[in-house]
CSV table of C-alpha atoms in Angstrom, one decimal:
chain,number,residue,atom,x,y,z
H,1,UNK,CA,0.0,0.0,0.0
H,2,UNK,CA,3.0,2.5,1.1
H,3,UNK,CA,4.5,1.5,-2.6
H,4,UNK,CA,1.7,2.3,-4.5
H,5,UNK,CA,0.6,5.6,-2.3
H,6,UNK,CA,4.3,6.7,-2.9
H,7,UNK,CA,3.8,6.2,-7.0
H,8,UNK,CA,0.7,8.5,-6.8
H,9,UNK,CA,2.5,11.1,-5.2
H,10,UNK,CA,5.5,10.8,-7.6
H,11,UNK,CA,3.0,10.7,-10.3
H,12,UNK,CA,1.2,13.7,-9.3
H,13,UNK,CA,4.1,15.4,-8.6
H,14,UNK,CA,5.4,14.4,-12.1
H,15,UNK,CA,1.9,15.8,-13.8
H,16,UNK,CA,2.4,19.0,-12.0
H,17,UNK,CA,5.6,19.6,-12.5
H,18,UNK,CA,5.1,19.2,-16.3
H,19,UNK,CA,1.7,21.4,-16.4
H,20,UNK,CA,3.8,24.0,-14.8
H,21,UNK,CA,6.5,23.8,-17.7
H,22,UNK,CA,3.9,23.6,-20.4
H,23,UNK,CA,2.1,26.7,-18.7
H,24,UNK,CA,5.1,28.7,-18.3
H,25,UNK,CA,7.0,28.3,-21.6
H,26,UNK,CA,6.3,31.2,-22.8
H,27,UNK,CA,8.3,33.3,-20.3
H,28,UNK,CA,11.0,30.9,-20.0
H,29,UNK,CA,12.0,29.5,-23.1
H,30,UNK,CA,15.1,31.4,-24.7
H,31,UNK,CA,13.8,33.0,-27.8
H,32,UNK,CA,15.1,31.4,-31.1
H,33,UNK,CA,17.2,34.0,-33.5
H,34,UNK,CA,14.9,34.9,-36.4
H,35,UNK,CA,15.4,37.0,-38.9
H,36,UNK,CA,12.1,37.6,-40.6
H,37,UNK,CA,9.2,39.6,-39.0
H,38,UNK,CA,5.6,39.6,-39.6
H,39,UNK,CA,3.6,42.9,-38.1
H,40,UNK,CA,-0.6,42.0,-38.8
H,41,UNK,CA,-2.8,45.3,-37.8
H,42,UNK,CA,-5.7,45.6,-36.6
H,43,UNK,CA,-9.3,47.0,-36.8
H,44,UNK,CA,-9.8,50.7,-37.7
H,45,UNK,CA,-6.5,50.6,-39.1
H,46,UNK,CA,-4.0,49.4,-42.3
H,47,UNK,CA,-0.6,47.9,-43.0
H,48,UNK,CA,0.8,51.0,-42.9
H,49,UNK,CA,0.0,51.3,-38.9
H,50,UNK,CA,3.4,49.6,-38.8
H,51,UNK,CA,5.5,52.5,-40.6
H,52,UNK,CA,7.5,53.9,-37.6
H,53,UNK,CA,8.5,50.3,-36.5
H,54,UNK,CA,9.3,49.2,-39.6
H,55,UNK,CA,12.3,51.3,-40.5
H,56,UNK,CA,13.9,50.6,-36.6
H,57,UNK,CA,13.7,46.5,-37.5
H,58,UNK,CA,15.0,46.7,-40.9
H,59,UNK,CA,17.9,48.8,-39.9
H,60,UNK,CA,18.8,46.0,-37.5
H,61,UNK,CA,18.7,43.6,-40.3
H,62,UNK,CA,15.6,42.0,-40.2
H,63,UNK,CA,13.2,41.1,-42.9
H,64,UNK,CA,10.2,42.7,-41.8
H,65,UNK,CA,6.6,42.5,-43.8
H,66,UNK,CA,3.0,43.9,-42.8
H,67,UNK,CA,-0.2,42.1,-43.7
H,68,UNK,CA,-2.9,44.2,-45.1
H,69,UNK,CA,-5.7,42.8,-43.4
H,70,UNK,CA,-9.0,43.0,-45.6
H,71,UNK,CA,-10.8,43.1,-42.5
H,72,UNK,CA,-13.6,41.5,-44.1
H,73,UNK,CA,-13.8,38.7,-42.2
H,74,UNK,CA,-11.5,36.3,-39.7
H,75,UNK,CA,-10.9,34.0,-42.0
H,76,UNK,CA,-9.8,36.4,-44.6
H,77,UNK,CA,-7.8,37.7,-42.4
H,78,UNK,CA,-6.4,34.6,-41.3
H,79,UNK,CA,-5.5,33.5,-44.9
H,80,UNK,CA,-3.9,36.9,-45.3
H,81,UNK,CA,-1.2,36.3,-42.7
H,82,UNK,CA,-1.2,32.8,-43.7
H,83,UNK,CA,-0.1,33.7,-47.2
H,84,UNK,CA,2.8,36.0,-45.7
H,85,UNK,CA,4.2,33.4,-43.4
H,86,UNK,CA,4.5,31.2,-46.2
H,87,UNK,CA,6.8,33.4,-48.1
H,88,UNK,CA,9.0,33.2,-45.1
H,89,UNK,CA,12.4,31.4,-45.3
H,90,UNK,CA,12.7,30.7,-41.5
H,91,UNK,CA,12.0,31.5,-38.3
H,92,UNK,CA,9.6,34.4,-38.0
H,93,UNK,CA,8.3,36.4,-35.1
H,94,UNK,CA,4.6,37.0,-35.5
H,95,UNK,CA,3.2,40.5,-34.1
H,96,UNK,CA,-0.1,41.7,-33.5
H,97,UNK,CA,-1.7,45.1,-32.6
H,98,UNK,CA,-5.3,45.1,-31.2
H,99,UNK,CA,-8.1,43.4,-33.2
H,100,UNK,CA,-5.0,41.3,-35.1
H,101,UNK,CA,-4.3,39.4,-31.5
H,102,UNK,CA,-6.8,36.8,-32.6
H,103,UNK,CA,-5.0,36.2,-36.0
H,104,UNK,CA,-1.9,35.8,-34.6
H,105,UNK,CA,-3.5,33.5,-31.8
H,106,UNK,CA,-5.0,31.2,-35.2
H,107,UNK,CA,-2.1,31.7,-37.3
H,108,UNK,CA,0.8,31.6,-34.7
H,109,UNK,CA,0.9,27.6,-34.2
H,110,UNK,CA,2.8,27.7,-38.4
H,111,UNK,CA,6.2,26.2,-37.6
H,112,UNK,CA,8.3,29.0,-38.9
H,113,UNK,CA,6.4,31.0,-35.9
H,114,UNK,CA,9.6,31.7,-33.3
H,115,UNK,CA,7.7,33.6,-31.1
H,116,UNK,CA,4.4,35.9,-30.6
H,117,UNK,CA,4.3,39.8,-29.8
H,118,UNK,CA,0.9,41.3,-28.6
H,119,UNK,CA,0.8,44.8,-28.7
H,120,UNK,CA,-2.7,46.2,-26.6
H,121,UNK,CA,-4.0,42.8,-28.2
H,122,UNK,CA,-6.7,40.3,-27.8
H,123,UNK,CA,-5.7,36.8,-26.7
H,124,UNK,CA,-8.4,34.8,-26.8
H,125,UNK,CA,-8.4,30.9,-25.6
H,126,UNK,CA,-9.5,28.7,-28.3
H,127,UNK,CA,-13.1,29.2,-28.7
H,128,UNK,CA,-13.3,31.6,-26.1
H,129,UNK,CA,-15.7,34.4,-26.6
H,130,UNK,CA,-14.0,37.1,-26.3
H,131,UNK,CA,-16.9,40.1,-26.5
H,132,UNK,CA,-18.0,38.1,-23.0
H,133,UNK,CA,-14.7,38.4,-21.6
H,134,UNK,CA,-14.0,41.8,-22.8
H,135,UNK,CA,-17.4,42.4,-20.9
H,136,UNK,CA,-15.8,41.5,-17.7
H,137,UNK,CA,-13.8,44.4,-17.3
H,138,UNK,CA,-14.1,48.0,-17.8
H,139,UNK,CA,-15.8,49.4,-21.1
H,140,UNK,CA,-13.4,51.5,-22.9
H,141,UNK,CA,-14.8,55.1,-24.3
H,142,UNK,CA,-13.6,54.1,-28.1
H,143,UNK,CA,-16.5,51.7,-28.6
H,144,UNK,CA,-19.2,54.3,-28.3
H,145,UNK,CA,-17.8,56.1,-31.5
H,146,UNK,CA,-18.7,53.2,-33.8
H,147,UNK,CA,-20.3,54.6,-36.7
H,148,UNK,CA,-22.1,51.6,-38.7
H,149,UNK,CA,-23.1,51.6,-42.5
H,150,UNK,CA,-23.8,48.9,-45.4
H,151,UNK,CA,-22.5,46.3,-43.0
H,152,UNK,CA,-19.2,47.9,-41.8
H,153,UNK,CA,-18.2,50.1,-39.5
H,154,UNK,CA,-15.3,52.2,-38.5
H,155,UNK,CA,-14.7,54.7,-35.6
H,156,UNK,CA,-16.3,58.7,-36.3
H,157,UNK,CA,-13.1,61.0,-35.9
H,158,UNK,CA,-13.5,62.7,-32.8
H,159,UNK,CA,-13.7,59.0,-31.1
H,160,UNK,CA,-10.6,58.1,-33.4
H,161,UNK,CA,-8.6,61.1,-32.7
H,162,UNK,CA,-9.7,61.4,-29.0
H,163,UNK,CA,-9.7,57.5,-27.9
H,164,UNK,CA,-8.2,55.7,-30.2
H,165,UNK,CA,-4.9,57.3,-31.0
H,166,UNK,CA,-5.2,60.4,-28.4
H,167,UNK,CA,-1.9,60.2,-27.1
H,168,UNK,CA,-1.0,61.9,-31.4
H,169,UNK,CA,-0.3,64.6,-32.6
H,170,UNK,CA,-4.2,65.8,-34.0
H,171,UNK,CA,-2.7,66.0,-37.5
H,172,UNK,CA,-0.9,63.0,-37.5
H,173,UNK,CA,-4.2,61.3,-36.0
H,174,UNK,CA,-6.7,62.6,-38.7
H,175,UNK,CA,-4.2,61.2,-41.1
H,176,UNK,CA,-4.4,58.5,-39.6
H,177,UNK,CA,-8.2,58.0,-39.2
H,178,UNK,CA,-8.2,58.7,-43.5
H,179,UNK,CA,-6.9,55.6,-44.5
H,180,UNK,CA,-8.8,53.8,-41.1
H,181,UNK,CA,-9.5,49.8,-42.3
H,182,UNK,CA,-13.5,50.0,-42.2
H,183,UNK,CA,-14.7,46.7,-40.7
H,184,UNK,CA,-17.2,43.8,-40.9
H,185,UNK,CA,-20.3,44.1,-38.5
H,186,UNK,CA,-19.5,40.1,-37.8
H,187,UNK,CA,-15.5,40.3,-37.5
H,188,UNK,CA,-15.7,40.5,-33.9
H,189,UNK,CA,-18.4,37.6,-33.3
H,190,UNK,CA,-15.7,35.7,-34.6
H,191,UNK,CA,-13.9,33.0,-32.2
H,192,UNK,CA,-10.6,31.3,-33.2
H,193,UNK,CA,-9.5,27.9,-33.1
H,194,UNK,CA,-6.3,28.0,-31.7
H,195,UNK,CA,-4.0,29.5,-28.8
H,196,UNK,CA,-0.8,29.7,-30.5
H,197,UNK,CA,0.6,31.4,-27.0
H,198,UNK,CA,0.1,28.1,-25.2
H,199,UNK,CA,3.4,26.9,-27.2
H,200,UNK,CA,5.1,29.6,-28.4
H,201,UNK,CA,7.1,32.2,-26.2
H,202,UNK,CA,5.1,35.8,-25.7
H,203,UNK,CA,5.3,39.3,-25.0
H,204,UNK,CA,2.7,41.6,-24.7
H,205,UNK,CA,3.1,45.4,-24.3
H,206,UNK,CA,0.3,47.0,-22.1
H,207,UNK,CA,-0.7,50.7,-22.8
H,208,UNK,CA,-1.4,52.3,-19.7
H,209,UNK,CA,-3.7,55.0,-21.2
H,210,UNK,CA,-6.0,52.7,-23.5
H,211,UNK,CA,-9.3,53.9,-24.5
H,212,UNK,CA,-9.8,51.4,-27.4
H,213,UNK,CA,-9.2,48.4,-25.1
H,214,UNK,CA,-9.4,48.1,-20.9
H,215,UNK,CA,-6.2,48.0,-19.9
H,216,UNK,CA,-7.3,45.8,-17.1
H,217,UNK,CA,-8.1,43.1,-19.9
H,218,UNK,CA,-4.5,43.9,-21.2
H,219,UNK,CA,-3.2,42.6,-18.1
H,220,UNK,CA,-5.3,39.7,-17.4
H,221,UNK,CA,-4.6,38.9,-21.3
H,222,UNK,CA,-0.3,39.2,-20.7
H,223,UNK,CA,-0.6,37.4,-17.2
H,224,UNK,CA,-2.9,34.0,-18.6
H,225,UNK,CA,-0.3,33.7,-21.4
H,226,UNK,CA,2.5,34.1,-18.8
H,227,UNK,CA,4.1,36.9,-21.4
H,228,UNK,CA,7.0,39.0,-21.4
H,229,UNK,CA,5.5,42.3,-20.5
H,230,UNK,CA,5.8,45.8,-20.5
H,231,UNK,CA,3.6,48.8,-19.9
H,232,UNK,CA,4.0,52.0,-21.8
H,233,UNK,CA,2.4,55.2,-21.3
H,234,UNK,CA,0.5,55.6,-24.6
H,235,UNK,CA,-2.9,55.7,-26.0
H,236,UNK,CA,-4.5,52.2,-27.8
H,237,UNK,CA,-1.2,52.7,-30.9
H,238,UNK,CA,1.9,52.1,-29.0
H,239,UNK,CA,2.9,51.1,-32.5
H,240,UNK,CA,3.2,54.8,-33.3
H,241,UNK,CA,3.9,56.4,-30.3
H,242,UNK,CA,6.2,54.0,-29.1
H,243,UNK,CA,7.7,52.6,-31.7
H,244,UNK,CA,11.2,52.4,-30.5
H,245,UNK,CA,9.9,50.5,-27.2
H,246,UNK,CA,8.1,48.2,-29.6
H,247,UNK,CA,10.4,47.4,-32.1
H,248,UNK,CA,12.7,46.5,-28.7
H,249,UNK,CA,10.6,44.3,-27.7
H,250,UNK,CA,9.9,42.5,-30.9
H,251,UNK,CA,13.9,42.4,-31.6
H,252,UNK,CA,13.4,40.8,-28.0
H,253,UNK,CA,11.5,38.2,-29.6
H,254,UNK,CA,13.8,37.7,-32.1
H,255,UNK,CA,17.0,36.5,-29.7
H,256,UNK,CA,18.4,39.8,-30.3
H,257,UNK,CA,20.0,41.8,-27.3
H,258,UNK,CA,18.8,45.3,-26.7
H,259,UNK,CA,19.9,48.1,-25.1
H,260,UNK,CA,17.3,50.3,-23.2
């Protein structure tokens, strides 16, 4: 009885002591050295979203591309990205911004996927629904600027300049909220299929002064997915306000050493 009381403990202890390294691989596991980059926008927004990282990873000689979402639907979007990462020629650190958390989430489990950066993003469990669990936590002012039409919708400009990118230069965010990515009315009813953070190492960077997303759902998101995380003082685009702190952290990703 003694024998087989001791091989349930080892056992248990064995089980537990391999859910703990499954659950914490993302912010242990040394981050491969890849050389390519792929940066996936989200909602309200295009490819070029990306333009101030961009020029900071490519002088550091990455390969860098940005997905123009056609925001039409999940799955469009997910065959987007998928079509990028297969141009790849190696390992590839996949980012996301907002919205394009849940395509990275689907798309992230590709093999040539090194390693995940969420920036303000969603991180949705597989099959989670995510409008329930954004519903949890504070509503953000953005959302109540939706201006819907023929199907789509995109945010009115005062709720773009104010909420969404307020932390801009008003010029620079009217520019910005020209070439806005209208959406579909279903895109965010989608759920995906996979949690590509469960496997693959993760960093998420926080923005303090969201008004797109809670930033109390930011840090639930970055603490379930046991991610590499910082929190910036900027508005819902980091990307462009930040974009020296998040090209770091994506040259992070990529098993480069960087210098704060």
């Amino acid at each position: 009885m003694k024998t087989l009381q001791r091989f349930a403990v080892a056992a248990a202890a064995l089980f537990a002591a391999t859910f703990a390294a499954q659950t914490s691989f993302a912010a242990t596991a040394a981050p491969v050295k890849a050389h390519n980059v792929v940066l996936v926008h989200g909602a309200y927004a295009d490819g070029s979203s990306w333009s101030e990282v961009i020029p900071i990873l490519q002088r550091a000689g990455l390969h860098v591309t940005s997905v123009q979402n056609p925001l039409t639907s999940f799955a469009d979007d997910v065959a987007a990205t998928k079509r990028v990462l297969a141009l790849q020629d190696g390992p590839t650190v996949l980012v996301g911004h907002s919205y394009a958390g849940m395509v990275i989430s689907e798309t992230g489990v590709d093999p040539k996927v090194s390693a995940l950066v969420y920036v303000a993003a969603r991180a949705p469990d597989a099959g989670e629904d995510y409008t329930a669990l954004a519903a949890k936590f504070p509503t953000p002012p953005a959302s109540k600027g939706l201006v819907h039409s023929g199907g789509f919708a995109q945010l009115s400009e005062d709720a773009f300049v104010h909420d969404f990118a307020g932390d801009l230069k008003p010029a620079k965010a009217r520019a910005l909220y020209a070439v806005q990515g209208r959406i579909s009315d279903t895109l965010f009813a989608s759920r995906t299929t996979q949690a590509a953070w469960k496997t693959k190492p993760s960093w998420y960077a926080i923005s303090k002064n969201d008004r797109t997303t809670s930033p109390e759902l930011e840090h639930f998101l970055a603490k379930r997915m046991n991610a590499t995380t910082e929190e910036l003082n900027s508005s819902h685009v980091s990307l462009i306000s930040h974009p020296r702190e998040i090209a770091n952290m994506i040259l992070a990703a990529a098993g480069y050493s960087v210098k704060k």
